[in-house]
Coordinates of C-alpha atoms and ligand atoms in Angstrom, one line a residue:
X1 CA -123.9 -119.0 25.5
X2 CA -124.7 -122.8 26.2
X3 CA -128.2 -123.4 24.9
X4 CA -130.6 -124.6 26.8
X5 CA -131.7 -128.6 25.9
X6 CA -134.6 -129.9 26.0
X7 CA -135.9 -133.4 26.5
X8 CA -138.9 -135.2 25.2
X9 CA -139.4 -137.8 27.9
X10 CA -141.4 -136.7 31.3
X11 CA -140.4 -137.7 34.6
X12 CA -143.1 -139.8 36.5
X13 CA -143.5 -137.2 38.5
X14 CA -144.4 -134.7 35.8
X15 CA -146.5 -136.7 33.9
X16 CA -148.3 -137.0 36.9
X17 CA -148.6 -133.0 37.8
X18 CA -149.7 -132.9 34.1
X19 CA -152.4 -135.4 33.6
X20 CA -154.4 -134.0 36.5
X21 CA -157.9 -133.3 35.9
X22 CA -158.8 -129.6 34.7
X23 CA -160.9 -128.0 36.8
X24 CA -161.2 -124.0 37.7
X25 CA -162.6 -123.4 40.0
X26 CA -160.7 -125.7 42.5
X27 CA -158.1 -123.4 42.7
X28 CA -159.4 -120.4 42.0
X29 CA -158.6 -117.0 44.5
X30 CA -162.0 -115.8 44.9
X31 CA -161.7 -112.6 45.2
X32 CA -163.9 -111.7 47.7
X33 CA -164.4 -111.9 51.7
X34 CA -167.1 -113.9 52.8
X35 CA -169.3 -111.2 53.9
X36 CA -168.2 -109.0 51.6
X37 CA -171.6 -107.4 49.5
X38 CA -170.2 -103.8 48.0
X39 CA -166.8 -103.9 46.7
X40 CA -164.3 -100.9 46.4
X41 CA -161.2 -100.2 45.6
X42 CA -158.7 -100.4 48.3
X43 CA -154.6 -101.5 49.7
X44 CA -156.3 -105.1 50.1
X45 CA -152.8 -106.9 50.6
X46 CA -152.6 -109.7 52.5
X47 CA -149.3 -112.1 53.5
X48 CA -148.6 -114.2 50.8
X49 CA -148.1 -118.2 50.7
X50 CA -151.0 -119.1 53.2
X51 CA -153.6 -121.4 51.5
X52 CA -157.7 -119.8 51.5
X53 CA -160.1 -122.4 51.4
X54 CA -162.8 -121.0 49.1
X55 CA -166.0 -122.6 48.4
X56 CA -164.8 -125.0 45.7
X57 CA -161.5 -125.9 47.1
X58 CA -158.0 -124.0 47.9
X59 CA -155.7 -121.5 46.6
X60 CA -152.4 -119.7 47.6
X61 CA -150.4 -122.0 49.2
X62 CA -147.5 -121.1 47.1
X63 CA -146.1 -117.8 45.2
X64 CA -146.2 -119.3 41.9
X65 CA -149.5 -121.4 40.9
X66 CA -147.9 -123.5 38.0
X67 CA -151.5 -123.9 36.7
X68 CA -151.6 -128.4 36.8
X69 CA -152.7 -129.5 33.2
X70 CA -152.8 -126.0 31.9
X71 CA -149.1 -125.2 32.7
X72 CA -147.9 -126.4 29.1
X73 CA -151.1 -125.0 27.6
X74 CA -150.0 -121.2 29.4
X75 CA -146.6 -121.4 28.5
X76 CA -146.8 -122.0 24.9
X77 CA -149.3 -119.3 24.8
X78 CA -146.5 -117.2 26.0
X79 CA -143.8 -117.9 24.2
X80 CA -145.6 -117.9 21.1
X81 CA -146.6 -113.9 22.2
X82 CA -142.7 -113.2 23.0
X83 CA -141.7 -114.3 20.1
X84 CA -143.8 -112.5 17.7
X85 CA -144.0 -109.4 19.9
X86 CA -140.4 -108.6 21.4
X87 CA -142.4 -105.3 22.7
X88 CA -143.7 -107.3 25.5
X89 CA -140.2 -107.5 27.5
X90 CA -138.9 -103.9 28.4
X91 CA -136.1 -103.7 30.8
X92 CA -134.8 -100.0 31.3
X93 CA -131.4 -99.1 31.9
X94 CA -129.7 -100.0 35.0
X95 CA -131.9 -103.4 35.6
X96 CA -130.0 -105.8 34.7
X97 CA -128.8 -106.9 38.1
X98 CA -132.9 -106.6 39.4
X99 CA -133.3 -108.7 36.7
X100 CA -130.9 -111.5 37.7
X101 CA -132.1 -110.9 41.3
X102 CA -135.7 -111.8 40.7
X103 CA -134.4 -114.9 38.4
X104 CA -132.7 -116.6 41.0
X105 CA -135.3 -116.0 43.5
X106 CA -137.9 -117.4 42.2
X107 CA -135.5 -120.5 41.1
X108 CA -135.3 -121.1 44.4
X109 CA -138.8 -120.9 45.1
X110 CA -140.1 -123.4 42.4
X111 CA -137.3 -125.6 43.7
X112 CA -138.4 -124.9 47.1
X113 CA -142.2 -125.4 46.2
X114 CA -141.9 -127.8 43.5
X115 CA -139.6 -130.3 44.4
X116 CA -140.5 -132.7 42.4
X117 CA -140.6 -130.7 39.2
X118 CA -138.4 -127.9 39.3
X119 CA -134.6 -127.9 40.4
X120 CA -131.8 -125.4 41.6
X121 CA -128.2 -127.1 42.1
X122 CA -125.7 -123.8 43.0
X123 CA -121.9 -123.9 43.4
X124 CA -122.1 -125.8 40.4
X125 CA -118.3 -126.9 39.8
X126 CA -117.2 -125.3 42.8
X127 CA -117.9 -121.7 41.4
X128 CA -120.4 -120.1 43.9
X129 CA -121.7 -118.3 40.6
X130 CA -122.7 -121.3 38.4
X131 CA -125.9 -122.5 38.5
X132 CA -127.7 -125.4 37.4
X133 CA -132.0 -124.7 36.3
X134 CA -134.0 -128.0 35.6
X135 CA -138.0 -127.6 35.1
X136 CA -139.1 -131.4 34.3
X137 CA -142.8 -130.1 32.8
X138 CA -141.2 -128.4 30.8
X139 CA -137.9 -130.2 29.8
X140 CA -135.7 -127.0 30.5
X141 CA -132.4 -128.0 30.9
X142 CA -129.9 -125.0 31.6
X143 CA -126.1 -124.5 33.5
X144 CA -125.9 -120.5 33.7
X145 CA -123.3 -117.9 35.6
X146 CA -125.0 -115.3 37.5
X147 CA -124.2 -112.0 36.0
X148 CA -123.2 -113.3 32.7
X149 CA -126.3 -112.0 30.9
X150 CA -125.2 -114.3 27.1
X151 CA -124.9 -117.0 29.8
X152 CA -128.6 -118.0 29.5
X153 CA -130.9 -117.4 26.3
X154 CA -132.8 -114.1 26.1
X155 CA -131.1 -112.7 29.3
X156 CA -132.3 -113.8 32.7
X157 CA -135.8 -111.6 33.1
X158 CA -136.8 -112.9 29.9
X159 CA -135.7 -116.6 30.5
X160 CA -138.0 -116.4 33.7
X161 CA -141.0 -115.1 31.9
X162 CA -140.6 -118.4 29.8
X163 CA -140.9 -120.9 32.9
X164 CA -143.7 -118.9 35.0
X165 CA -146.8 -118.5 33.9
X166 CA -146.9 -114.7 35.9
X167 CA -146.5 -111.8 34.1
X168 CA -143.5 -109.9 35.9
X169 CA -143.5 -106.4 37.1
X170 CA -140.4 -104.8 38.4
X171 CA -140.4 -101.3 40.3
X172 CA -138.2 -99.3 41.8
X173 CA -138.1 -96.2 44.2
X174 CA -136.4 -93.1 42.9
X175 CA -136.6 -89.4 44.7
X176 CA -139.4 -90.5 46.8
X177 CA -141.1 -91.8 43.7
X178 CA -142.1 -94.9 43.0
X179 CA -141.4 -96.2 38.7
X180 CA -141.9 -98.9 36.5
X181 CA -138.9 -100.2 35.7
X182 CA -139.2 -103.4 33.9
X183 CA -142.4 -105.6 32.7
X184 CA -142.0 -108.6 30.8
X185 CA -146.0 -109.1 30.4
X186 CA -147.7 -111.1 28.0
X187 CA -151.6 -111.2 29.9
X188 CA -152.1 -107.6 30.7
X189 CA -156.0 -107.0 31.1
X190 CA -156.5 -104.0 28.6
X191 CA -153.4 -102.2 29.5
X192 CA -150.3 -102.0 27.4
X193 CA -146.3 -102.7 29.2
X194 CA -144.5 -100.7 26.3
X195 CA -147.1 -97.6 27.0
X196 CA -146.6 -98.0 30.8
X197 CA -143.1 -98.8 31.4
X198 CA -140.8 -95.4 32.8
X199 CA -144.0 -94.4 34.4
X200 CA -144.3 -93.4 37.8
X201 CA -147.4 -95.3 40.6
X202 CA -149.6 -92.2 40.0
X203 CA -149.2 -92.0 35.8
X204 CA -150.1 -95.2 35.7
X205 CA -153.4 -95.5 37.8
X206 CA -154.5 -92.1 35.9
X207 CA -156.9 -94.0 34.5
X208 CA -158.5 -95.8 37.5
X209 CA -161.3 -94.4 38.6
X210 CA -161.3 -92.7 41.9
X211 CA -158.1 -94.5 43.3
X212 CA -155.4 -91.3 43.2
X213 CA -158.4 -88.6 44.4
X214 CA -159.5 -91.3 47.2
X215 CA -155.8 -91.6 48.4
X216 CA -155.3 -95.4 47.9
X217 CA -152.6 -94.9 44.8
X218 CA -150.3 -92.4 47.6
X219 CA -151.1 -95.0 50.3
X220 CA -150.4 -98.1 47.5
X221 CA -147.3 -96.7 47.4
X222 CA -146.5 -95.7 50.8
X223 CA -147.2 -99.9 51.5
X224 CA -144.8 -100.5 48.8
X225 CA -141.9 -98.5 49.8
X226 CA -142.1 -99.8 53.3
X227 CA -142.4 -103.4 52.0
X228 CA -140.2 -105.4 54.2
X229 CA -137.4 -107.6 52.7
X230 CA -138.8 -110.8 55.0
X231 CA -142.3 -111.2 54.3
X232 CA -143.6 -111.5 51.0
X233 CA -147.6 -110.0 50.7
X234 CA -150.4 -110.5 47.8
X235 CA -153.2 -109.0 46.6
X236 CA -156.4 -110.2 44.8
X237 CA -158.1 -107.8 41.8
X238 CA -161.1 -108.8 39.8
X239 CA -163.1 -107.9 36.5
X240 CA -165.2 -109.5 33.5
X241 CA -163.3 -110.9 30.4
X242 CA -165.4 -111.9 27.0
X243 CA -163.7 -114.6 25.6
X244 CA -165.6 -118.1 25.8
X245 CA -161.8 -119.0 24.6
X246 CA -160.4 -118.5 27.8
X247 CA -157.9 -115.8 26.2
X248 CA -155.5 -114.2 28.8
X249 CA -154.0 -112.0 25.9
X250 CA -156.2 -109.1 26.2
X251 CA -153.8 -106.7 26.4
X252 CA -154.0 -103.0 24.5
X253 CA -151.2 -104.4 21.7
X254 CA -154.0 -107.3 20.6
X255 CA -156.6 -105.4 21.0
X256 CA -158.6 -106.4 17.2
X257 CA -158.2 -109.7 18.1
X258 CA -160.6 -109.7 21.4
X259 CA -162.6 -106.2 21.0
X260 CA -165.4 -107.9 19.8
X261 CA -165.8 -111.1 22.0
X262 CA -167.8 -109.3 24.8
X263 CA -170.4 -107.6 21.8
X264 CA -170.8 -110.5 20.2
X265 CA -171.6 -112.3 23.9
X266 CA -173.8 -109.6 24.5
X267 CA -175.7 -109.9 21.3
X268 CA -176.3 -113.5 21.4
X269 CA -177.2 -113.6 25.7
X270 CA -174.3 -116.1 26.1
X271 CA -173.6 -114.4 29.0
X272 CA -172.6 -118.1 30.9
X273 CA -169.4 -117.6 28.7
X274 CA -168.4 -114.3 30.1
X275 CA -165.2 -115.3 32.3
X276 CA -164.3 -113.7 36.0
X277 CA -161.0 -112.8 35.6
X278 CA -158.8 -112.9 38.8
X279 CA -155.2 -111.6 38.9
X280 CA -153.1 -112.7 41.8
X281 CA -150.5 -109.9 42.6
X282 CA -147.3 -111.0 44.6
X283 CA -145.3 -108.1 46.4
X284 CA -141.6 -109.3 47.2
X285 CA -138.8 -107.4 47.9
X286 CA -136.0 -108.7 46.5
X287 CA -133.2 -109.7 48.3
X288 CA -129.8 -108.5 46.1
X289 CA -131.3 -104.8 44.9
X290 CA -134.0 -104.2 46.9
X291 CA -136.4 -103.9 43.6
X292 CA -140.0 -104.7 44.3
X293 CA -142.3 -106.9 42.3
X294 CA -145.6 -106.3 41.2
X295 CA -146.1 -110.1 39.4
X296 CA -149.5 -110.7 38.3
X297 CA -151.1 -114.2 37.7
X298 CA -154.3 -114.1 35.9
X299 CA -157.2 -116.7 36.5
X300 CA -160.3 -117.4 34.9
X301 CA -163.3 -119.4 35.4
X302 CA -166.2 -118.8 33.0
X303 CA -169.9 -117.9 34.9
X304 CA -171.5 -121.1 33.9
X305 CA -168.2 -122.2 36.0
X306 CA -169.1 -119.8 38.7
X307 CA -172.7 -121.0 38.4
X308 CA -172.2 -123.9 39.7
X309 CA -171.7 -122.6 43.5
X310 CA -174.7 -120.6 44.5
X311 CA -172.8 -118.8 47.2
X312 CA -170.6 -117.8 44.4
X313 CA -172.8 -117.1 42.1
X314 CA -175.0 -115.0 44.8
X315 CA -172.1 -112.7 45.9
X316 CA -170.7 -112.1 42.4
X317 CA -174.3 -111.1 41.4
X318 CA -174.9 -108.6 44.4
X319 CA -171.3 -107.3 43.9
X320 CA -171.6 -106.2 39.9
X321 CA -175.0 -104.6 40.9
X322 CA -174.3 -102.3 43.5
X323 CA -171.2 -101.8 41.4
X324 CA -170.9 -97.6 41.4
X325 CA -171.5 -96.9 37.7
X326 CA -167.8 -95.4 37.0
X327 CA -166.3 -98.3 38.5
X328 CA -168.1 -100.8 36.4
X329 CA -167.6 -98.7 32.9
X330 CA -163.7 -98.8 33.7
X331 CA -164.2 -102.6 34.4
X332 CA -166.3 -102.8 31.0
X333 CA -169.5 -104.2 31.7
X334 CA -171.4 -100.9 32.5
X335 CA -173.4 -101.5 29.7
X336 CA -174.4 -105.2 30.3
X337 CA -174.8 -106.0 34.0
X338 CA -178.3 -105.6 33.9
X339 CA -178.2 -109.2 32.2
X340 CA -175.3 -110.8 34.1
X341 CA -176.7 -110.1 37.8
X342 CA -180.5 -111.9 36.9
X343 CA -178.3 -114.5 35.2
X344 CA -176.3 -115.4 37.8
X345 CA -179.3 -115.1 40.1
X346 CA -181.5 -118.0 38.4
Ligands
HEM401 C1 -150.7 -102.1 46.5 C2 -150.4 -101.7 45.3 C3 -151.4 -101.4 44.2 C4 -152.8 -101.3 44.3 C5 -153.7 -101.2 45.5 C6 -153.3 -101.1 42.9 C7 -154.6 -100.9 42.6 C8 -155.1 -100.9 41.3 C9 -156.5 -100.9 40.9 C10 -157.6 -100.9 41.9 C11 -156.6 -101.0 39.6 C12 -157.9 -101.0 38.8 C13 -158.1 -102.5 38.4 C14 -159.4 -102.9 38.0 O1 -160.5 -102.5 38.5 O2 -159.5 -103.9 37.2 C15 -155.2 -101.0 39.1 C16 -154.9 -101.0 37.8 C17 -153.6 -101.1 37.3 N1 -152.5 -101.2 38.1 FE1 -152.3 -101.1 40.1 N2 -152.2 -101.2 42.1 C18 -151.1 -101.4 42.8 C19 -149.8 -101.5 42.4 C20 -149.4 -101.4 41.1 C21 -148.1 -101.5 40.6 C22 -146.8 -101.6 41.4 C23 -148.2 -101.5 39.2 C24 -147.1 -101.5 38.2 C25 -145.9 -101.8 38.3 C26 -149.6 -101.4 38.9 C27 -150.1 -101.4 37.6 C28 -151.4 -101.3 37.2 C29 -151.9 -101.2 35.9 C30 -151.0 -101.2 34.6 C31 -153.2 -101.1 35.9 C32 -154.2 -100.9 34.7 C33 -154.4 -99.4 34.5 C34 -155.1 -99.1 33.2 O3 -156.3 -99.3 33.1 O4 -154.4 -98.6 32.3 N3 -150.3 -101.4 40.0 N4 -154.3 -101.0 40.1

């Protein structure tokens, strides 16, 4: 295995991308339509890799959204959860080669998208195979051999989850079925990959309110298995998140650690803290195996953020209060609205 090296200096192009100012709501996907005033569950995909100007700025321009001055920030975060929780990567049998598929894919997409920061040299020594990796914010410096899993540390899927701050989702189609296959997720909203993985579209939305008896899970699906191999599509979902900390862990394995952020935010009336949290979903099927992704980006800007556009603030507001009461107690703030929407409305 050659070790990947890593080096201390930035280029002037990272330190650049890096010292940008922080701010989130310039890039932040809003997740909803203009006119849009009662939201339901639906297959709201959309072609991916077009940029939506949004009331404070842009987003969407490219697959991955490297996060500017947070990117370090994101990625220590995760490889701080992979390594204490190995539980967070499951690949099931026969996805090895998905695995290297999506890998090199999205290489060439940073290097496509990211220039400046992120680099893909193939046929390295003549050997169609060997391929050089360099990511400049990070200092990742890596010569691997497609195939070769030893060839790069913690095996390609892995390896990937440690440059991109998306959590990555691989599924596959077996006797007209849909399965999760593999999940190396570190940000999963109140759900849990090592519970979920092996199960099938229909399993896993059990929980959702109203999506399997309403159709949209059977036609989620149908969209997916018909997902052509040229156009890659997104999709926006939404919900309320508790900690003033900006914590994207909130998944069902940490659950002691954030289980009482929204109570205590409740309690006190903070509820400017609360954070809208916005995953992007990208659907891409992958060119080698035919595997589909499911790779969720999560966003968060807290409501005193949101406050600070009135349009925003205005929609958000009519949106949790016309809320049907089962949707809002599966996105947790059944209980609470009451407070957020006058908030928001001041
Ligand atoms: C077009 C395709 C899809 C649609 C329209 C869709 C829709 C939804 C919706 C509406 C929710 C509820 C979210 C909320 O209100 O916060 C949800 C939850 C979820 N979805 Fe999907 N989904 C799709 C594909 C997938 C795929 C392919 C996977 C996995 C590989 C997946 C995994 C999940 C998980 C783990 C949850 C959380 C469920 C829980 O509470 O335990 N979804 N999905």
């Amino acid at each position: 295995m050659t070790v990947e090296t890593r080096s201390t200096q930035l280029t002037p192009a990272a330190a650049a991308y890096l010292s940008q100012p922080v701010d989130h709501c310039a890039t932040l996907p809003w997740p909803f339509p203009d006119d849009l005033a009662e939201f339901r569950y639906s297959v709201n995909v959309d072609p991916a890799m077009v940029s939506r100007p949004t009331a404070a700025g842009e987003w969407g321009r490219t697959i991955v959204d490297l996060g500017g001055a947070e990117y370090v920030e994101i990625m220590d975060d995760r490889r701080r959860i992979l390594d204490q929780d190995p539980d967070r990567v499951k690949l099931r049998p026969g996805m090895e080669l998905a695995a290297w598929d999506l890998l090199l894919y999205y290489f060439r997409d940073l290097d496509r998208s990211y220039p400046e920061l992120m680099h893909l040299t193939e046929g390295v020594d003549g050997d169609p195979l060997r391929f050089h990796w360099r990511n400049d914010l990070l200092g990742t410096d890596q010569v691997f051999v497609l195939g070769e899993w030893d060839s790069i540390p913690y095996g390609p899927f892995e390896f990937l989850a440690r440059e991109v701050p998306d959590d990555l989702l691989l599924v596959t189609e077996r006797d007209g079925r849909l399965y999760f296959d593999a999940g190396a997720v570190t940000f999963a909203a109140a759900w849990s990959v090592s519970f979920d993985v092996g199960m099938d579209m229909y399993e896993i939305h059990n929980p959702v309110p109203r999506l399997t008896n309403e159709g949209i899970t059977a036609r989620a699906e149908q969209f997916l298995m018909r997902l052509p191999a040229d156009k890659v599509y997104r999709r926006v979902n939404w919900t309320l998140s508790g900690s003033g900390s900006r914590k994207l862990d909130v998944s069902l394995e940490e659950l002691p650690e954030w289980g009482t952020d929204i109570p205590a935010l409740v309690r006190d009336g903070r509820w400017g803290e609360l954070q809208l949290r916005i995953e992007v979903e990208h659907f891409i099927r992958l060119p080698m195996t035919g595997t589909v992704t499911f790779n969720i980006r999560t966003h968060m800007a807290s409501l005193a953020e949101i406050k600070a556009f009135p349009v925003w603030a205005r929609q958000l507001a009519t949106v949790i209060e016309e809320l049907p009461e089962e949707l809002a107690t599966y996105k947790g703030f059944g209980d609470y609205r009451h407070h957020v929407v006058p908030w928001l409305r001041t």
